[in-house]
Amino acid sequence: MSNHDPNMAHTDAAHSHDDPSVYLKTLILLLILTVITVGASYIDFGSGNTAIALFIATIKATLVALFFMHLAHDKPINAVIAISGFIFLGIFLMFDLIDFNARQPYIPFNYAPAAQAPMPGASPAGTEADEEKAKEKEREKAAAAKQEEKKAEEKK
Amino acid sequence: MEQQFDTSKIGMWLFLATEILLFGGLFVGFGMMQARYQREFVEAHHHLKRLLGATNTVVLLFSSWTMVMAVHSAKNNNRKKLQIFLLITILCACAFLVVKYFEYTADFSEGLFPAKWYHHFGDNIPGSRGYATFFSFYFMMTGLHGIHIVVGIALLSWLWVKAGKGEYSSSYYTPVDLVGLYWHIVDMIWIYLFPLYYLIT
């Protein structure tokens, strides 16, 4: 594991970035960051916890990409491809957020007081509110179909 | 040869970009549902075993290091070390799956299932679909990641056999390098999965 291993003679200049001591340092840094992020999760920063966790995760991912995946010293085209993946992910996220913000405020179907709480063990899917909604939609569909039939008859 | 190596590497990176998008889509979906069922999601996080998750993080990070050392050994004509590092990487991957097995078993015994099979007792917001949604995402994403680990074990074993026959040297080690890249992206996905599922409470 030492970087003075006689068996691992560097044969040409292109390999000068291939340094085991850098890999070991990266691993140690990654492990330290893991300890920090686990430790931080036990402290309550409110909504800051998510931000801290994501920030540390991004540092760790960057370390892996730069040193373990050799992006730091590799041909730039590989980094361009990797980063473009994240850019397109960002575009996707952006449109999703626009959609999310434009929606009507979401009223939880379990907004009513807990009086109607199902028996423990009951399946959480398919609540009464949902069933009502589905019934309403069916009624609307039926009404629309009737109107169309009438129109067709009038044309005749 | 140099050009062939570069080209196959670009191809691998293109594949990795699609992997980023595959998991990225799931992460965005998870974020949207987290915003929608905020209270349920925060509560559901508590059911996950934080220490098991942390153990798996350390195991994967360590296996990432052994992988990069395997590539380094192949580059430097050290066949023995290449095989040893590949073997340690395979063992780490297996250890990851074993921990995951115990975790899933513990989850199932508590009734933490995805979607309509979810039947955990005593949730604070009874009848909410939020919990089931959380565990649908949890099993979908960790399961997909687990499949990637299994594929990784298969690829690494293949490398190990070929390395035993002495097929890799400083003049040809492309498969080792590309599987290394794949293994690192699997590690990178877990780097995001771990805090988002286990640490947000």
Coordinates of C-alpha atoms in Angstrom, one line a residue:
Chain A
M1 CA 0.0 0.0 0.0
S2 CA 3.0 2.3 0.3
N3 CA 3.8 4.5 -2.6
H4 CA 7.4 3.4 -2.6
D5 CA 6.6 -0.1 -3.7
P6 CA 9.4 -1.3 -6.0
N7 CA 7.1 -3.4 -8.0
M8 CA 5.1 -0.4 -9.0
A9 CA 7.7 1.5 -11.0
H10 CA 6.2 4.3 -13.1
T11 CA 6.8 3.4 -16.6
D12 CA 5.9 6.6 -18.5
A13 CA 4.9 10.2 -17.9
A14 CA 1.2 9.6 -18.5
H15 CA 1.1 7.6 -15.3
S16 CA 2.5 10.3 -13.1
H17 CA -1.0 11.2 -11.8
D18 CA -1.7 7.6 -10.9
D19 CA -0.4 8.0 -7.3
P20 CA -1.5 5.5 -4.6
S21 CA -0.9 8.1 -1.8
V22 CA -3.5 10.4 -3.4
Y23 CA -6.0 7.5 -3.5
L24 CA -5.4 6.7 0.2
K25 CA -5.8 10.4 1.1
T26 CA -9.0 10.6 -0.8
L27 CA -10.3 7.5 1.0
I28 CA -9.5 8.9 4.4
L29 CA -11.1 12.2 3.5
L30 CA -14.2 10.4 2.3
L31 CA -14.4 8.4 5.6
I32 CA -14.0 11.6 7.7
L33 CA -16.8 13.3 5.7
T34 CA -19.0 10.2 6.3
V35 CA -18.4 10.5 10.1
I36 CA -19.2 14.3 9.9
T37 CA -22.4 13.8 8.0
V38 CA -23.6 11.0 10.3
G39 CA -22.7 13.1 13.4
A40 CA -24.5 16.2 12.0
S41 CA -27.6 14.2 11.5
Y42 CA -27.9 13.7 15.3
I43 CA -28.0 17.5 15.8
D44 CA -31.2 19.3 14.9
F45 CA -30.6 22.2 12.5
G46 CA -34.2 22.3 11.4
S47 CA -34.4 22.3 7.6
G48 CA -30.7 22.9 7.5
N49 CA -30.1 19.2 8.0
T50 CA -31.0 18.4 4.5
A51 CA -28.9 21.2 3.1
I52 CA -25.8 20.0 5.1
A53 CA -26.3 16.4 4.2
L54 CA -26.6 17.2 0.5
F55 CA -23.6 19.6 0.6
I56 CA -21.4 17.0 2.2
A57 CA -22.7 14.3 -0.2
T58 CA -21.8 16.6 -3.2
I59 CA -18.3 17.1 -1.8
K60 CA -17.9 13.3 -1.5
A61 CA -19.2 12.7 -5.0
T62 CA -16.8 15.3 -6.4
L63 CA -13.9 13.7 -4.6
V64 CA -14.8 10.3 -6.1
A65 CA -15.2 11.8 -9.6
L66 CA -12.0 13.8 -9.5
F67 CA -9.6 11.2 -8.0
F68 CA -11.1 7.7 -8.1
M69 CA -12.6 8.3 -11.6
H70 CA -9.5 10.3 -12.7
L71 CA -11.6 13.2 -14.0
A72 CA -9.1 15.7 -12.5
H73 CA -6.3 14.5 -14.9
D74 CA -8.3 12.8 -17.7
K75 CA -9.2 14.1 -21.1
P76 CA -11.7 17.0 -20.7
I77 CA -14.3 15.3 -22.9
N78 CA -15.1 12.8 -20.2
A79 CA -15.8 15.6 -17.6
V80 CA -17.9 17.4 -20.2
I81 CA -20.1 14.2 -20.6
A82 CA -20.4 13.7 -16.9
I83 CA -21.3 17.4 -16.2
S84 CA -23.8 17.5 -19.1
G85 CA -25.6 14.6 -17.4
F86 CA -26.0 16.8 -14.3
I87 CA -27.0 19.8 -16.3
F88 CA -29.8 17.9 -18.0
L89 CA -30.9 16.6 -14.6
G90 CA -31.0 20.3 -13.5
I91 CA -33.2 21.2 -16.4
F92 CA -35.5 18.3 -15.5
L93 CA -35.6 19.4 -11.9
M94 CA -36.3 23.0 -12.9
F95 CA -39.4 22.2 -14.9
D96 CA -40.6 19.8 -12.2
L97 CA -40.4 22.7 -9.7
I98 CA -42.3 25.0 -12.0
D99 CA -45.0 22.4 -12.3
F100 CA -45.0 21.8 -8.5
N101 CA -45.4 25.4 -7.7
A102 CA -48.1 26.0 -10.3
R103 CA -50.4 23.4 -8.9
Q104 CA -53.3 24.1 -6.7
P105 CA -52.5 24.0 -3.0
Y106 CA -52.7 20.4 -2.1
I107 CA -55.4 19.6 0.5
P108 CA -54.5 16.2 2.1
F109 CA -57.3 13.7 1.8
N110 CA -56.8 13.0 5.5
Y111 CA -57.3 16.6 6.3
A112 CA -60.5 15.8 8.3
P113 CA -59.9 15.1 12.0
A114 CA -58.7 11.7 12.9
A115 CA -62.3 10.5 13.7
Q116 CA -62.4 8.5 10.5
A117 CA -59.0 6.9 11.1
P118 CA -59.0 3.4 9.7
M119 CA -58.4 0.4 11.9
P120 CA -54.8 -0.3 12.6
G121 CA -53.4 -2.7 10.0
A122 CA -55.8 -1.4 7.3
S123 CA -54.3 -0.7 4.0
P124 CA -53.4 3.0 3.7
A125 CA -54.2 3.0 0.0
G126 CA -57.7 3.8 -1.3
T127 CA -59.2 6.1 1.3
E128 CA -62.8 7.3 1.2
A129 CA -61.9 10.7 -0.1
D130 CA -60.2 9.1 -3.1
E131 CA -63.2 6.9 -3.8
E132 CA -65.5 9.9 -3.7
K133 CA -63.3 11.7 -6.2
A134 CA -63.3 8.7 -8.5
K135 CA -67.1 8.6 -8.2
E136 CA -67.4 12.3 -9.1
K137 CA -65.2 11.8 -12.2
E138 CA -67.4 8.9 -13.3
R139 CA -70.6 11.0 -12.9
E140 CA -69.0 13.8 -14.9
K141 CA -68.0 11.3 -17.6
A142 CA -71.5 9.9 -17.7
A143 CA -73.1 13.3 -18.0
A144 CA -70.7 14.3 -20.8
A145 CA -71.6 11.1 -22.7
K146 CA -75.3 11.8 -22.3
Q147 CA -74.9 15.3 -23.7
E148 CA -73.0 13.9 -26.7
E149 CA -75.8 11.4 -27.3
K150 CA -78.4 14.1 -27.3
K151 CA -76.4 16.2 -29.8
A152 CA -76.1 13.2 -32.1
E153 CA -79.9 12.7 -31.9
E154 CA -80.6 16.4 -32.7
K155 CA -78.4 16.2 -35.8
K156 CA -80.4 13.2 -37.0
Chain B
M1 CA -4.2 1.5 -28.9
E2 CA -4.2 4.8 -27.0
Q3 CA -7.0 6.0 -29.2
Q4 CA -9.0 2.8 -28.7
F5 CA -8.6 3.2 -25.0
D6 CA -9.8 6.8 -25.1
T7 CA -12.8 6.0 -27.3
S8 CA -14.0 3.1 -25.1
K9 CA -13.6 5.4 -22.1
I10 CA -15.8 8.1 -23.7
G11 CA -18.4 5.4 -24.4
M12 CA -18.3 4.3 -20.8
W13 CA -18.8 7.9 -19.6
L14 CA -21.8 8.3 -22.0
F15 CA -23.3 5.2 -20.3
L16 CA -22.5 6.7 -16.9
A17 CA -24.4 9.8 -17.9
T18 CA -27.5 7.7 -18.6
E19 CA -27.0 6.1 -15.2
I20 CA -26.9 9.6 -13.6
L21 CA -30.2 10.4 -15.4
L22 CA -31.8 7.1 -14.4
F23 CA -31.2 7.6 -10.7
G24 CA -31.6 11.4 -11.0
G25 CA -35.1 11.0 -12.2
L26 CA -35.9 8.8 -9.2
F27 CA -34.2 11.4 -6.9
V28 CA -36.3 14.2 -8.3
G29 CA -39.5 12.1 -7.8
F30 CA -38.4 11.4 -4.3
G31 CA -37.9 15.1 -3.7
M32 CA -41.3 16.0 -5.1
M33 CA -43.0 13.5 -2.9
Q34 CA -41.0 14.6 0.1
A35 CA -42.3 18.2 -0.5
R36 CA -45.9 16.8 -0.8
Y37 CA -45.9 14.5 2.3
Q38 CA -43.4 16.4 4.4
R39 CA -44.5 15.2 7.9
E40 CA -45.0 11.6 6.9
F41 CA -41.6 11.4 5.1
V42 CA -39.7 12.9 8.0
E43 CA -41.3 10.4 10.3
A44 CA -40.8 7.5 7.9
H45 CA -37.0 8.3 7.9
H46 CA -36.9 7.3 11.5
H47 CA -37.7 3.7 10.7
L48 CA -34.5 3.2 8.7
K49 CA -31.5 1.8 10.4
R50 CA -29.0 4.6 10.4
L51 CA -26.0 2.5 11.7
L52 CA -26.5 -0.2 9.1
G53 CA -26.7 2.5 6.4
A54 CA -23.4 4.0 7.7
T55 CA -21.8 0.6 7.8
N56 CA -22.7 0.1 4.1
T57 CA -21.3 3.5 3.2
V58 CA -18.0 2.7 4.8
V59 CA -17.9 -0.7 3.0
L60 CA -18.6 0.9 -0.4
L61 CA -16.1 3.7 0.1
F62 CA -13.5 1.2 1.0
S63 CA -14.3 -1.0 -2.0
S64 CA -14.1 2.1 -4.2
W65 CA -10.5 2.5 -2.9
T66 CA -9.6 -1.1 -3.5
M67 CA -11.0 -0.8 -7.0
V68 CA -8.9 2.2 -7.9
M69 CA -5.9 0.3 -6.5
A70 CA -6.8 -2.6 -8.7
V71 CA -6.7 -0.3 -11.7
H72 CA -3.4 1.1 -10.5
S73 CA -2.0 -2.4 -10.2
A74 CA -3.1 -3.4 -13.7
K75 CA -1.5 -0.2 -15.1
N76 CA 1.8 -1.1 -13.4
N77 CA 1.9 -4.8 -14.5
N78 CA 1.3 -6.1 -11.0
R79 CA -0.9 -9.1 -11.6
K80 CA -0.9 -10.4 -8.1
K81 CA -2.0 -7.2 -6.5
L82 CA -4.6 -6.7 -9.2
Q83 CA -6.2 -10.0 -8.3
I84 CA -6.0 -9.3 -4.5
F85 CA -7.6 -5.9 -4.9
L86 CA -10.3 -7.2 -7.2
L87 CA -11.0 -10.0 -4.7
I88 CA -11.3 -7.5 -1.8
T89 CA -13.7 -5.4 -3.9
I90 CA -15.9 -8.4 -4.6
L91 CA -15.9 -9.3 -0.9
C92 CA -16.9 -5.8 0.0
A93 CA -19.7 -5.9 -2.5
C94 CA -21.0 -9.2 -1.0
A95 CA -20.7 -7.7 2.5
F96 CA -22.9 -4.7 1.3
L97 CA -25.5 -7.1 0.1
V98 CA -25.5 -9.1 3.3
V99 CA -26.0 -6.0 5.4
K100 CA -28.8 -5.0 3.0
Y101 CA -30.4 -8.4 3.4
F102 CA -30.5 -8.0 7.2
E103 CA -31.9 -4.4 6.8
Y104 CA -34.7 -5.5 4.4
T105 CA -35.6 -8.4 6.7
A106 CA -35.8 -6.1 9.7
D107 CA -37.9 -3.7 7.6
F108 CA -40.3 -6.4 6.5
S109 CA -40.7 -7.7 10.0
E110 CA -41.9 -4.3 11.1
G111 CA -44.4 -4.2 8.2
L112 CA -42.4 -1.6 6.3
F113 CA -43.4 -2.6 2.7
P114 CA -43.8 -0.6 -0.4
A115 CA -47.1 0.7 -1.7
K116 CA -50.3 -1.1 -0.7
W117 CA -48.5 -3.8 1.3
Y118 CA -47.3 -1.2 3.9
H119 CA -48.9 -2.1 7.2
H120 CA -46.7 -0.6 10.0
F121 CA -48.7 0.0 13.2
G122 CA -48.9 3.2 15.2
D123 CA -48.1 5.9 12.6
N124 CA -48.9 9.4 13.7
I125 CA -51.0 10.3 10.7
P126 CA -53.2 7.3 10.3
G127 CA -54.3 6.2 6.9
S128 CA -51.8 8.4 5.1
R129 CA -50.4 7.3 1.8
G130 CA -47.2 9.3 2.6
Y131 CA -45.5 6.4 4.5
A132 CA -46.3 3.9 1.8
T133 CA -45.0 6.3 -0.9
F134 CA -41.8 6.8 1.1
F135 CA -41.2 3.1 1.3
S136 CA -42.1 2.6 -2.4
F137 CA -39.3 5.0 -3.2
Y138 CA -36.9 3.5 -0.7
F139 CA -37.3 -0.1 -2.0
M140 CA -37.3 1.0 -5.6
M141 CA -34.1 3.1 -5.3
T142 CA -32.1 0.9 -2.9
G143 CA -33.3 -2.2 -4.9
L144 CA -32.2 -0.7 -8.2
H145 CA -28.9 0.2 -6.6
G146 CA -28.6 -3.4 -5.2
I147 CA -29.1 -4.8 -8.7
H148 CA -26.2 -2.6 -9.8
I149 CA -24.1 -4.1 -7.0
V150 CA -25.0 -7.6 -8.2
V151 CA -24.0 -6.7 -11.8
G152 CA -20.8 -5.2 -10.4
I153 CA -20.0 -8.5 -8.6
A154 CA -20.5 -10.4 -11.9
L155 CA -18.2 -8.0 -13.8
L156 CA -15.6 -8.0 -11.0
S157 CA -15.6 -11.8 -10.9
W158 CA -15.1 -11.9 -14.7
L159 CA -12.2 -9.5 -14.3
W160 CA -10.7 -11.6 -11.6
V161 CA -10.8 -14.7 -13.7
K162 CA -9.3 -13.0 -16.7
A163 CA -6.6 -11.3 -14.5
G164 CA -5.7 -14.8 -13.2
K165 CA -5.0 -15.8 -16.8
G166 CA -2.7 -12.8 -17.1
E167 CA -4.7 -11.0 -19.8
Y168 CA -4.2 -7.5 -18.3
S169 CA -1.0 -5.5 -18.4
S170 CA 0.1 -1.9 -18.7
S171 CA -0.4 -2.2 -22.4
Y172 CA -4.0 -3.5 -22.1
Y173 CA -6.2 -2.9 -19.1
T174 CA -9.3 -1.3 -20.6
P175 CA -11.9 -3.6 -19.0
V176 CA -10.4 -3.1 -15.6
D177 CA -10.5 0.7 -16.0
L178 CA -14.1 0.7 -17.3
V179 CA -15.5 -1.6 -14.7
G180 CA -13.7 0.6 -12.2
L181 CA -15.6 3.6 -13.5
Y182 CA -18.9 1.7 -13.2
W183 CA -18.1 0.7 -9.7
H184 CA -17.3 4.3 -8.7
I185 CA -20.6 5.5 -10.1
V186 CA -22.4 2.8 -8.0
D187 CA -20.5 4.1 -5.0
M188 CA -21.4 7.7 -5.9
I189 CA -25.1 6.9 -6.2
W190 CA -25.0 5.4 -2.7
I191 CA -23.2 8.6 -1.4
Y192 CA -26.4 10.4 -2.3
L193 CA -28.8 7.6 -1.3
F194 CA -27.4 7.3 2.2
P195 CA -27.9 10.8 3.5
L196 CA -31.2 11.3 1.7
Y197 CA -32.8 8.2 3.2
Y198 CA -31.0 7.6 6.4
L199 CA -29.9 10.9 7.8
I200 CA -32.8 13.3 7.2
T201 CA -34.9 13.2 10.4

